[in-house]
Short mmCIF file of C-alpha atoms in Angstrom, two decimals:
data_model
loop_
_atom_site.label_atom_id
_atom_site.label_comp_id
_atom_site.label_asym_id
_atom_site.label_seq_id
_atom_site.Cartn_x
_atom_site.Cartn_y
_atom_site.Cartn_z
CA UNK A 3 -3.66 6.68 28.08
CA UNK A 4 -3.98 3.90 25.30
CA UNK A 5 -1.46 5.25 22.71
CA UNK A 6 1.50 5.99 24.91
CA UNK A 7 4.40 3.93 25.15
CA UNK A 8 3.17 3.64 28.94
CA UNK A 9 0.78 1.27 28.01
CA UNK A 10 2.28 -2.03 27.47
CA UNK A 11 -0.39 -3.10 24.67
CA UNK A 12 0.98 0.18 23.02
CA UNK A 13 4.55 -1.01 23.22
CA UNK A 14 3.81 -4.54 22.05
CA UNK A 15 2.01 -2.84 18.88
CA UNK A 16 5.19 -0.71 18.42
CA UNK A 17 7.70 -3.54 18.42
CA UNK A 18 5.35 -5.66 16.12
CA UNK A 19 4.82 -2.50 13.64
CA UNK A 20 8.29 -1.47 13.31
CA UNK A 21 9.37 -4.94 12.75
CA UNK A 22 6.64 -5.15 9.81
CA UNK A 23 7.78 -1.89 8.79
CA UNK A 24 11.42 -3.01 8.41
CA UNK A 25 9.91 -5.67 6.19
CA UNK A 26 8.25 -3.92 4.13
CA UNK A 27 11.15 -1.75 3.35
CA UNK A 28 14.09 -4.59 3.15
CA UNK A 29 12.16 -6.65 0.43
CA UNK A 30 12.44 -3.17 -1.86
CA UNK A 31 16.21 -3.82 -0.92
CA UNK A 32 16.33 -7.45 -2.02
CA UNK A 33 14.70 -6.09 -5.20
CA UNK A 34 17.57 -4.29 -5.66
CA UNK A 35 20.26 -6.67 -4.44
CA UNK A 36 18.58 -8.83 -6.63
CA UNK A 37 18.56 -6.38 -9.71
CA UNK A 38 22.31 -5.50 -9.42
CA UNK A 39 23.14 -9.57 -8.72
CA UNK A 40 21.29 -10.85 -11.58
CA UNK A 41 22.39 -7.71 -14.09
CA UNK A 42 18.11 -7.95 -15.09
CA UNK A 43 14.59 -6.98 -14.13
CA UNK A 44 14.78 -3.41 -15.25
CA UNK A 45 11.82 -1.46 -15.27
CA UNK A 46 12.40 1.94 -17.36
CA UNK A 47 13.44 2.59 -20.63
CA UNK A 48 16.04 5.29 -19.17
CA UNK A 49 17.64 2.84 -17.15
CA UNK A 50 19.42 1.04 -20.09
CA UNK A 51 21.76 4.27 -20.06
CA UNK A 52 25.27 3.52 -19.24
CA UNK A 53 25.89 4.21 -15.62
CA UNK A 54 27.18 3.33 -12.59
CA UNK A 55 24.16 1.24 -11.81
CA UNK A 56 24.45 -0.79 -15.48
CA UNK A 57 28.08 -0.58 -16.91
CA UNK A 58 27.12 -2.81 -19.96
CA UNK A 59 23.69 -1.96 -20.76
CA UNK A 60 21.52 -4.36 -23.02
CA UNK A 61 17.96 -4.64 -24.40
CA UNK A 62 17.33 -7.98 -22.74
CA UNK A 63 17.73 -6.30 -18.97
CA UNK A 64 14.14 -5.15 -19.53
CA UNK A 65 12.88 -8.87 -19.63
CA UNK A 66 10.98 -9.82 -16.52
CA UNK A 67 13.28 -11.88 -14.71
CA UNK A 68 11.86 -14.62 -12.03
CA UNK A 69 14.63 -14.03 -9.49
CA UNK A 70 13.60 -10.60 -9.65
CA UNK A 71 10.03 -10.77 -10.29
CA UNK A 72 10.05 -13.06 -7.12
CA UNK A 73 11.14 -10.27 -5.24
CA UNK A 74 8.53 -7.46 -6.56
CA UNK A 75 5.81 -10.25 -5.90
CA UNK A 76 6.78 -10.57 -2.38
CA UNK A 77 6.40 -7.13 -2.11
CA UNK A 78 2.95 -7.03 -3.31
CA UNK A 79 2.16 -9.25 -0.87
CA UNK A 80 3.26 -7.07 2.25
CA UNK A 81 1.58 -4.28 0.14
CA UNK A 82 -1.68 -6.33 0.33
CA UNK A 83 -1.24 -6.96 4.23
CA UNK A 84 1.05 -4.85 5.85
CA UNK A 85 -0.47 -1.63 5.75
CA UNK A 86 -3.48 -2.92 6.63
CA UNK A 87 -1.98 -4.41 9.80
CA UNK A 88 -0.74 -1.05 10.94
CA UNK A 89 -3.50 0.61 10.77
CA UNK A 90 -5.74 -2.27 12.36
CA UNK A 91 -3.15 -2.77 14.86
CA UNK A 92 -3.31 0.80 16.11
CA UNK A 93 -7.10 0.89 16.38
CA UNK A 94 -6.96 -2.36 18.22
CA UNK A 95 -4.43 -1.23 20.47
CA UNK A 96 -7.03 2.12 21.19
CA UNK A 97 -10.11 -0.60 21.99
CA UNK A 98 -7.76 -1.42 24.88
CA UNK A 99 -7.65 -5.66 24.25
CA UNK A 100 -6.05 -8.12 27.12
CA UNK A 101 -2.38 -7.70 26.62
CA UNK A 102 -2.18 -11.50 26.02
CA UNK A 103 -4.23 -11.27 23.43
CA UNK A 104 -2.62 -8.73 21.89
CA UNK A 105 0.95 -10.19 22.20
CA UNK A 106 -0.48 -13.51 20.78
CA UNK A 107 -2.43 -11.49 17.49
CA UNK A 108 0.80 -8.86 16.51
CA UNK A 109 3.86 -10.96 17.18
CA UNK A 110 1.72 -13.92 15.37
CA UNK A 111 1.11 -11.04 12.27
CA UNK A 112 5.11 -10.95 12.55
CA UNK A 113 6.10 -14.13 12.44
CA UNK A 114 3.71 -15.64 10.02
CA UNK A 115 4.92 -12.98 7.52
CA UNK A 116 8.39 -14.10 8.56
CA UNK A 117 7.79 -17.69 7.07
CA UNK A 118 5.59 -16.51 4.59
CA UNK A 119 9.16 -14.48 3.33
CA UNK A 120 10.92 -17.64 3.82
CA UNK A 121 8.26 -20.34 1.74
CA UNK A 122 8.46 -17.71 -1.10
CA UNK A 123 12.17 -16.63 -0.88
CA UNK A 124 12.95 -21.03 -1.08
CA UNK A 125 10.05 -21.90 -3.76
CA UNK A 126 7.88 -23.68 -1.20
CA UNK A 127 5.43 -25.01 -1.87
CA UNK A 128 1.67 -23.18 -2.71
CA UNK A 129 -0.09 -25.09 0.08
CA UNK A 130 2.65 -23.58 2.46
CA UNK A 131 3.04 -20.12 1.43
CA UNK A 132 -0.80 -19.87 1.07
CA UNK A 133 -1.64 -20.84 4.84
CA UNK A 134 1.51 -18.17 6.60
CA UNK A 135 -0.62 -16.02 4.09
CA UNK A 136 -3.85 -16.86 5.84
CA UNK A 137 -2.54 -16.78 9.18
CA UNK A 138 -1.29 -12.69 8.73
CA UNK A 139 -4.46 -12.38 6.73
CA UNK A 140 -6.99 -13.56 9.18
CA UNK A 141 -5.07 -11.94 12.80
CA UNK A 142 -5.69 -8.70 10.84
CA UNK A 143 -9.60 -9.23 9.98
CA UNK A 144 -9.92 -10.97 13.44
CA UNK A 145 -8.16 -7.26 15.12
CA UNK A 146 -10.54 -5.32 12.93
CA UNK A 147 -13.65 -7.28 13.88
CA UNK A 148 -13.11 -6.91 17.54
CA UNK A 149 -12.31 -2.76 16.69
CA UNK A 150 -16.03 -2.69 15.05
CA UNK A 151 -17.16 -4.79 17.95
CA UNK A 152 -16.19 -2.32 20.35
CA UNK A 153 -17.13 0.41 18.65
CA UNK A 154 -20.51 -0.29 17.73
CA UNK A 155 -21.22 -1.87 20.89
CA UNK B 8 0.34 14.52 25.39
CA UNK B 9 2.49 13.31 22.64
CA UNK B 10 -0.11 12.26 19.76
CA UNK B 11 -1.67 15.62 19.56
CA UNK B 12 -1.06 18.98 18.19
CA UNK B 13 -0.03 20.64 21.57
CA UNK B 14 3.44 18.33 20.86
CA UNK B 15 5.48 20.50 18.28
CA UNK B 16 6.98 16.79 16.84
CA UNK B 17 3.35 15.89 16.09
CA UNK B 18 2.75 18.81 14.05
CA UNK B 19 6.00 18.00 12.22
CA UNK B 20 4.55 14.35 11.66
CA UNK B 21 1.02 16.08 10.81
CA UNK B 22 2.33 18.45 7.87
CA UNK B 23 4.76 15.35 6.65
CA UNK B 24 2.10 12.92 6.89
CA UNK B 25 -0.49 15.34 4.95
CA UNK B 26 1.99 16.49 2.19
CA UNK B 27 2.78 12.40 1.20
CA UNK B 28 -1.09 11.47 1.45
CA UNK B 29 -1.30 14.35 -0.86
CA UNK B 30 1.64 13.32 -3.08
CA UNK B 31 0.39 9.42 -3.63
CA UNK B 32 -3.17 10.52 -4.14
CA UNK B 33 -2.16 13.19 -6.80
CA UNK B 34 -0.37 10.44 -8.48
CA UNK B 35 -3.41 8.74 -9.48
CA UNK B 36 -4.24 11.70 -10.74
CA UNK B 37 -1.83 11.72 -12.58
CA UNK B 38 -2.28 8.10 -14.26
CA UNK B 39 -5.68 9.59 -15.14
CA UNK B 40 -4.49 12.72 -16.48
CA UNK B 41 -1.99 10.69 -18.66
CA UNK B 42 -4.95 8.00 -19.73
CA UNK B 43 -7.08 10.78 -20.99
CA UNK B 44 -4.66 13.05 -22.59
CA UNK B 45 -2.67 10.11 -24.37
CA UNK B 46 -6.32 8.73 -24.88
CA UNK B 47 -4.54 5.33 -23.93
CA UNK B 48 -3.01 2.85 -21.23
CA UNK B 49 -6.71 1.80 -20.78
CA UNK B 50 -6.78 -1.61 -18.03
CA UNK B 51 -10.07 -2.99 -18.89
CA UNK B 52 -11.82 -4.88 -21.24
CA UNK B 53 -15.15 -3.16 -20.08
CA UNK B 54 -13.29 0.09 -20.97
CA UNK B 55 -13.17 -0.31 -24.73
CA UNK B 56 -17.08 0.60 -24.41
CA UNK B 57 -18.00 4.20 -26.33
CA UNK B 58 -19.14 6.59 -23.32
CA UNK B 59 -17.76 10.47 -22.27
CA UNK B 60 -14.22 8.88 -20.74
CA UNK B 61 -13.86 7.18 -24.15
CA UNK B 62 -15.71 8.42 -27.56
CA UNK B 63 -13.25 6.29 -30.13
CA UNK B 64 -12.56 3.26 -28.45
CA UNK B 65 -10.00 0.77 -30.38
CA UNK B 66 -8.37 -1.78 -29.06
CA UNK B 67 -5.09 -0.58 -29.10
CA UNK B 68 -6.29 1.40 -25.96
CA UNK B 69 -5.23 -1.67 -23.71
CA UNK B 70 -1.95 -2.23 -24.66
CA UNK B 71 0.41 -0.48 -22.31
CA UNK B 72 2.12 2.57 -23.05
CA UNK B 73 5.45 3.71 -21.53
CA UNK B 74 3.54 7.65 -21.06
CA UNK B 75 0.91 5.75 -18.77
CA UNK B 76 2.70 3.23 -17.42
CA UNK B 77 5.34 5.52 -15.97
CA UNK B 78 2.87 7.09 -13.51
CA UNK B 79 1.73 3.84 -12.83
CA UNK B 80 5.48 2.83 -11.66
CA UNK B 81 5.79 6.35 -10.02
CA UNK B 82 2.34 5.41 -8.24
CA UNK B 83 3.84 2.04 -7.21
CA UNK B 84 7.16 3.31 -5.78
CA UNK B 85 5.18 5.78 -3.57
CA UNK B 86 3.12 2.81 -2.30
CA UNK B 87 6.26 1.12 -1.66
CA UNK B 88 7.62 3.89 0.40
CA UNK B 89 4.81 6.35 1.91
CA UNK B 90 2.25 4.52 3.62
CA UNK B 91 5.40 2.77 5.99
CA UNK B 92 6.41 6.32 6.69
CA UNK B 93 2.96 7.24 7.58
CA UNK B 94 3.36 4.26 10.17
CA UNK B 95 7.03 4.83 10.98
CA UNK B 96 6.50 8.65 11.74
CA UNK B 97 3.96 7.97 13.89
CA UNK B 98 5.03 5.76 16.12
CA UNK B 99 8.38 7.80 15.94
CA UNK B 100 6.36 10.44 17.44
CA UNK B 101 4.86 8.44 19.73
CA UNK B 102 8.74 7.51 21.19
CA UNK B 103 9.03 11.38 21.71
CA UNK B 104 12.34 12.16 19.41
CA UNK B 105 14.21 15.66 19.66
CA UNK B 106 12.36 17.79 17.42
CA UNK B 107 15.02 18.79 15.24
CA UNK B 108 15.48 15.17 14.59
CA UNK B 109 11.93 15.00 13.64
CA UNK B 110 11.92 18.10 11.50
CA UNK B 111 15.10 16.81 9.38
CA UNK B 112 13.74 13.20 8.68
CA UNK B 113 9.84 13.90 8.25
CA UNK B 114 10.50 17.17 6.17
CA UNK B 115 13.65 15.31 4.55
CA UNK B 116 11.68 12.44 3.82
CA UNK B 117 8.63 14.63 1.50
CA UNK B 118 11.80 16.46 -0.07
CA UNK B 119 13.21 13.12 -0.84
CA UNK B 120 10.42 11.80 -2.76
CA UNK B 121 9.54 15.14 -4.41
CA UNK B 122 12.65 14.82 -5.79
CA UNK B 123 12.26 11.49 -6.64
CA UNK B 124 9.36 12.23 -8.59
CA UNK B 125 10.95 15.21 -10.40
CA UNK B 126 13.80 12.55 -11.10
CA UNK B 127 11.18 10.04 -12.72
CA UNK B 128 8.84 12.34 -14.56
CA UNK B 129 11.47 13.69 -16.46
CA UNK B 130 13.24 10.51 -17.21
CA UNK B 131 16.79 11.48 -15.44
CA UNK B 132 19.23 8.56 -14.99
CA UNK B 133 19.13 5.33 -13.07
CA UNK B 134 21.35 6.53 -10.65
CA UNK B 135 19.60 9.87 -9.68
CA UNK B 136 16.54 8.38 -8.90
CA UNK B 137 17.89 5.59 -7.05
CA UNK B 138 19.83 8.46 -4.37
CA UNK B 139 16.53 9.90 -3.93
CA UNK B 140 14.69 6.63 -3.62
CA UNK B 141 17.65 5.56 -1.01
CA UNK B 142 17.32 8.80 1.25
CA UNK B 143 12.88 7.94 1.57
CA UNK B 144 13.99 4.36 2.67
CA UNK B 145 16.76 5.14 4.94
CA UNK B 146 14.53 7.86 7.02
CA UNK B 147 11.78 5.28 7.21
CA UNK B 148 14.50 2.61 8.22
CA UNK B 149 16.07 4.43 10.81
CA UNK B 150 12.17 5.79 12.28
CA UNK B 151 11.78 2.18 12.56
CA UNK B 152 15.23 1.26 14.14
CA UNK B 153 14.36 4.24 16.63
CA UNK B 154 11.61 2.88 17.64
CA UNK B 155 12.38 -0.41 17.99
CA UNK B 156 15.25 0.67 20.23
CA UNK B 157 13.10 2.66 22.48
CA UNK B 158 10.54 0.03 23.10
CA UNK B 159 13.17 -2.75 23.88
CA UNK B 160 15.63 -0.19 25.51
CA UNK C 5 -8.52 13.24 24.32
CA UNK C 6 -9.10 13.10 20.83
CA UNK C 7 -7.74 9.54 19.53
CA UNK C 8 -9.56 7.22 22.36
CA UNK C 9 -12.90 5.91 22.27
CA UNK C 10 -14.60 8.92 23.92
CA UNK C 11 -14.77 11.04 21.64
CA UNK C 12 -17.39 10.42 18.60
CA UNK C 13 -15.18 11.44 15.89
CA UNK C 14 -12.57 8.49 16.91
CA UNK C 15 -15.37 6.57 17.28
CA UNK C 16 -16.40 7.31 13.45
CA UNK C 17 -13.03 6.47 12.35
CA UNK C 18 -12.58 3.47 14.41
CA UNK C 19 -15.51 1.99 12.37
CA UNK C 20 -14.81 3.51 8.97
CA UNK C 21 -11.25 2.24 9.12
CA UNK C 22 -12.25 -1.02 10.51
CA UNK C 23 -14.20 -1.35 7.62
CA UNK C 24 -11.73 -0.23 4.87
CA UNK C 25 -9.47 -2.80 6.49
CA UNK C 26 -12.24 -5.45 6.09
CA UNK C 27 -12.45 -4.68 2.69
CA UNK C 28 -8.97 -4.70 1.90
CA UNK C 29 -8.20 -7.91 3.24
CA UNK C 30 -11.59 -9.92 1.79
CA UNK C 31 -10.13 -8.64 -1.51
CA UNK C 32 -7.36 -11.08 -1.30
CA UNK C 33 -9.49 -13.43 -0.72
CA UNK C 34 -11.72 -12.76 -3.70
CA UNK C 35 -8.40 -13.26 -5.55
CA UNK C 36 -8.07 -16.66 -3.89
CA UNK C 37 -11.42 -17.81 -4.49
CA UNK C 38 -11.49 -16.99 -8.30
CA UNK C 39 -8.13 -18.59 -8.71
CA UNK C 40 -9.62 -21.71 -7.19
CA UNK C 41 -12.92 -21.50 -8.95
CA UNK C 42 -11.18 -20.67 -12.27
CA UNK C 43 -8.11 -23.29 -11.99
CA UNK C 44 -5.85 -20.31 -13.36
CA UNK C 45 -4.43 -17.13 -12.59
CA UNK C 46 -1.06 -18.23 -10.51
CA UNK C 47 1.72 -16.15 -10.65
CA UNK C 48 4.70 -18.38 -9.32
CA UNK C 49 6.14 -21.13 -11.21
CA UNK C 50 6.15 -23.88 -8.15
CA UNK C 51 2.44 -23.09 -8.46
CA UNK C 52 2.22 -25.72 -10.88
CA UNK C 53 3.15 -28.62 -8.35
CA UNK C 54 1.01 -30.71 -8.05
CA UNK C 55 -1.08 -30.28 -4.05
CA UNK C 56 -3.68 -29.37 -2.73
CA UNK C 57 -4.61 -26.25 -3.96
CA UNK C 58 -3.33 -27.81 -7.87
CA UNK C 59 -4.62 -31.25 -8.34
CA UNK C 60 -4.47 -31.63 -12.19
CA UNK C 61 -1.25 -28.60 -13.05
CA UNK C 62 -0.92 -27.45 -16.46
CA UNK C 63 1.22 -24.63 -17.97
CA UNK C 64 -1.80 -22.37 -18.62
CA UNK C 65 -2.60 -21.55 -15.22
CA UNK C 66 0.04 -19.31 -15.32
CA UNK C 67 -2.02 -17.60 -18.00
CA UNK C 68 -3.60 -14.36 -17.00
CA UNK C 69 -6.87 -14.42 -16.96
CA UNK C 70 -9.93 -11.29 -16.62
CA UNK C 71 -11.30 -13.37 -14.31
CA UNK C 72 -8.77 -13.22 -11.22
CA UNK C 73 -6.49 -10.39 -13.10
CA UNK C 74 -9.94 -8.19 -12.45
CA UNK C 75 -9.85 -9.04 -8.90
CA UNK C 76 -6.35 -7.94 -8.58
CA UNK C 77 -6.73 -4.71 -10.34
CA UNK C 78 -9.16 -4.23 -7.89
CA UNK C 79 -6.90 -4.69 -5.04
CA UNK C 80 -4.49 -2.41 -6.34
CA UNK C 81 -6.76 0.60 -6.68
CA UNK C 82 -8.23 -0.32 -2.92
CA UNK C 83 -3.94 -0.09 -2.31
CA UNK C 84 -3.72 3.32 -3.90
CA UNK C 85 -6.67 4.71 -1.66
CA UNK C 86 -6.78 2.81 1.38
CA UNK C 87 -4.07 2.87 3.28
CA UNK C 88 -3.81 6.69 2.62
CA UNK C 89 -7.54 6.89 4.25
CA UNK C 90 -6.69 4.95 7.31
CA UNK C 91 -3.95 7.68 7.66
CA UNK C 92 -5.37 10.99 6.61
CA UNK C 93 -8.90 9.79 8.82
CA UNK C 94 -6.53 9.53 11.87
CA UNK C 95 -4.57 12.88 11.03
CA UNK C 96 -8.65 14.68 10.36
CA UNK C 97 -9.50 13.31 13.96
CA UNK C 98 -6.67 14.49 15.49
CA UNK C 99 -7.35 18.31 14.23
CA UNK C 100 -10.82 17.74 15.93
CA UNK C 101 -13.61 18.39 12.96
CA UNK C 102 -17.12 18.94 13.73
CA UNK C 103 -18.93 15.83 14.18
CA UNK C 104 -21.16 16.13 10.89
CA UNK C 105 -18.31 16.26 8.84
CA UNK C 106 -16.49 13.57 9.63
CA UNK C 107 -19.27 11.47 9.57
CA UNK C 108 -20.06 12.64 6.16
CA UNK C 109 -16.37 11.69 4.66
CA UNK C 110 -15.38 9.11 6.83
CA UNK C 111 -18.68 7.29 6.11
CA UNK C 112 -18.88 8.33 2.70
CA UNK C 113 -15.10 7.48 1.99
CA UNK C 114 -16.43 3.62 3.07
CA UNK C 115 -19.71 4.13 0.70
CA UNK C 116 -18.10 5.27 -2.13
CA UNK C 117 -15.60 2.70 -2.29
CA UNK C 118 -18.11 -0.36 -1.61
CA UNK C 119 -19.79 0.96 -4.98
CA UNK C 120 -16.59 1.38 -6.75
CA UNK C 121 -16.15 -2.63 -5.73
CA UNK C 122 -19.62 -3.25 -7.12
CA UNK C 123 -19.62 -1.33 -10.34
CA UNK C 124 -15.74 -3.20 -11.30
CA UNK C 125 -16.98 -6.33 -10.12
CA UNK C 126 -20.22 -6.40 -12.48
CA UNK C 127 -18.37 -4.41 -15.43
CA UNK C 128 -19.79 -1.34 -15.09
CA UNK C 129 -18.72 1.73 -17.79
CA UNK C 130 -15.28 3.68 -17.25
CA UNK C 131 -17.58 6.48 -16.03
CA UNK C 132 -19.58 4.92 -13.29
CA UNK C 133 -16.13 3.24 -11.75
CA UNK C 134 -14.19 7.04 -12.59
CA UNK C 135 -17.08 8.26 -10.45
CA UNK C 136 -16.56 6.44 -7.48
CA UNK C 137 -13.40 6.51 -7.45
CA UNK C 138 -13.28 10.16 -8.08
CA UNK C 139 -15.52 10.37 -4.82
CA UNK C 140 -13.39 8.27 -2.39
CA UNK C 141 -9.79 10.43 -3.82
CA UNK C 142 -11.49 13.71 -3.04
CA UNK C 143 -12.50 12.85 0.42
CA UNK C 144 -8.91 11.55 1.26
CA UNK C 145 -7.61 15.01 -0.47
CA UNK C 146 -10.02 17.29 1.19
CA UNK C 147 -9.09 15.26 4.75
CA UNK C 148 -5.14 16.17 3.74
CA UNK C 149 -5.83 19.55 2.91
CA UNK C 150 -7.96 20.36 6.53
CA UNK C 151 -5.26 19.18 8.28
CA UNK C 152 -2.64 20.92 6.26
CA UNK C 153 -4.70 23.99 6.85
CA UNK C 154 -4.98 23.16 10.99
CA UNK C 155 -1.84 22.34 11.59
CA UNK C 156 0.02 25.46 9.46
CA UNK C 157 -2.58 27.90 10.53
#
């Protein structure tokens, strides 16, 4: 069976999606970190209430705040290719691909969006962050081209 | 066969997994709802146009409003959160967990963002809806760290 | 076995979700190709550096503009539906529909939003782009709700 952790395609595509999962949920963390570092980047009018959260609440804490902003933009961008990858990495998994190939396309998704984290995180450079970008952008069209290949052929 | 609804954790997973698709649809529902009724929070130029969605357009319709945008961050959070625990649980299921483990962190995880909608709608502190935003991330975290553990184990 | 490539209904879904996955990602790269083609729209401040991708930086890029903002808002409304299809499609498969019916959302889920991306992209009215939309939600809903009823039932 294709979607069992017997088959070693299956277990590659579990190792790369939980490590994109983790991702995904440790940049809302560094949002966070970030918001509670910086004392900024609020969103909602209710959070300017005293609290544990914001001792010494001001008006200016609703300001968008680049250190934070960085953060929730970083998140957009797993938004934009994470899921995505998930999904295409489980049908691709279920067209039963050469385990190489498969090893090569998910950990590649992983680590590209690993130094795509680290360009943005350090103010790289465009050029940089925009081909790690490309890289986790086009393993995920390639994995759902071969999925529609299969299927339709 | 673990990915089908013979295995008691997959039917866990199934009602979960329904119940948050449900959730982040209805929230755009919601944004709708809150466009219409507030007959504001409008995104595009194109939508200052007279038609049935819009019979007194004026310009002010663009500008954001706190009533509208709030669903909109609500909308966000959830995408943030619920389609990595549609991944996570999955491939939690697919690792075969105890099913009371299952039960507590898929069912814990729709109660946790239930909540922490409740929490946001009605504009409760900071701090409340950051405990119920923490107990949605820390189920999908520690899905992820299962699995992870059980594929490299 | 209901999620492999023998049975039809996977076989529907495999392609639908291929597609929606297509689409997601090439709306990225409609984002990247207007902010070339327009010189504007950046988000990050090291985006004006001069490179590549920036030849001749000034301060207004950071601007937004309709142009690539429309692109965006397109993305996120593909984000709020989406990735909730590629889940609830593999959830309806794995309650085993009738053929027919699957064919009819799953395909129409993929129709519906292909003209939603046509009527934003040529500035349709409100109404045409509600309808479309309105189409592609209730298709993920009524997928949620069958397998809600399946798997409780």
């Amino acid at each position: 069976m294709l979607l069992t952790m017997d088959n070693p395609v299956f277990q590659v595509y579990a190792v790369a999606a939980a490590l994109a999962v983790l991702k995904l949920m440790l940049q809302g963390w560094m949002t966070v970190y970030r918001m509670l570092a910086s004392n900024s980047g609020l969103v909602s009018p209710e959070d300017l209430r005293k609290g544990l959260i914001n001792k010494n609440p001001h008006p200016d804490q609703l300001e968008p705040s680049d250190y934070v902003e960085r953060s929730r933009r970083m998140h957009r961008n797993d938004l934009e290719n994470i899921p995505a990858f998930l999904a295409a990495g489980l049908l691709f998994t279920a067209v039963n691909p050469p385990l190489l190939v498969a090893q090569v396309l998910m950990y590649g998704f992983v680590l590209a969006r690993l130094a795509h984290f680290l360009a943005y995180t350090t103010r790289q450079s465009h050029e940089m962050r925009a081909t790690f970008y490309t890289v986790g952008s086009v393993i995920v069209i390639a994995m759902a081209c071969y999925v529609l290949w299969s299927a339709l052929g």
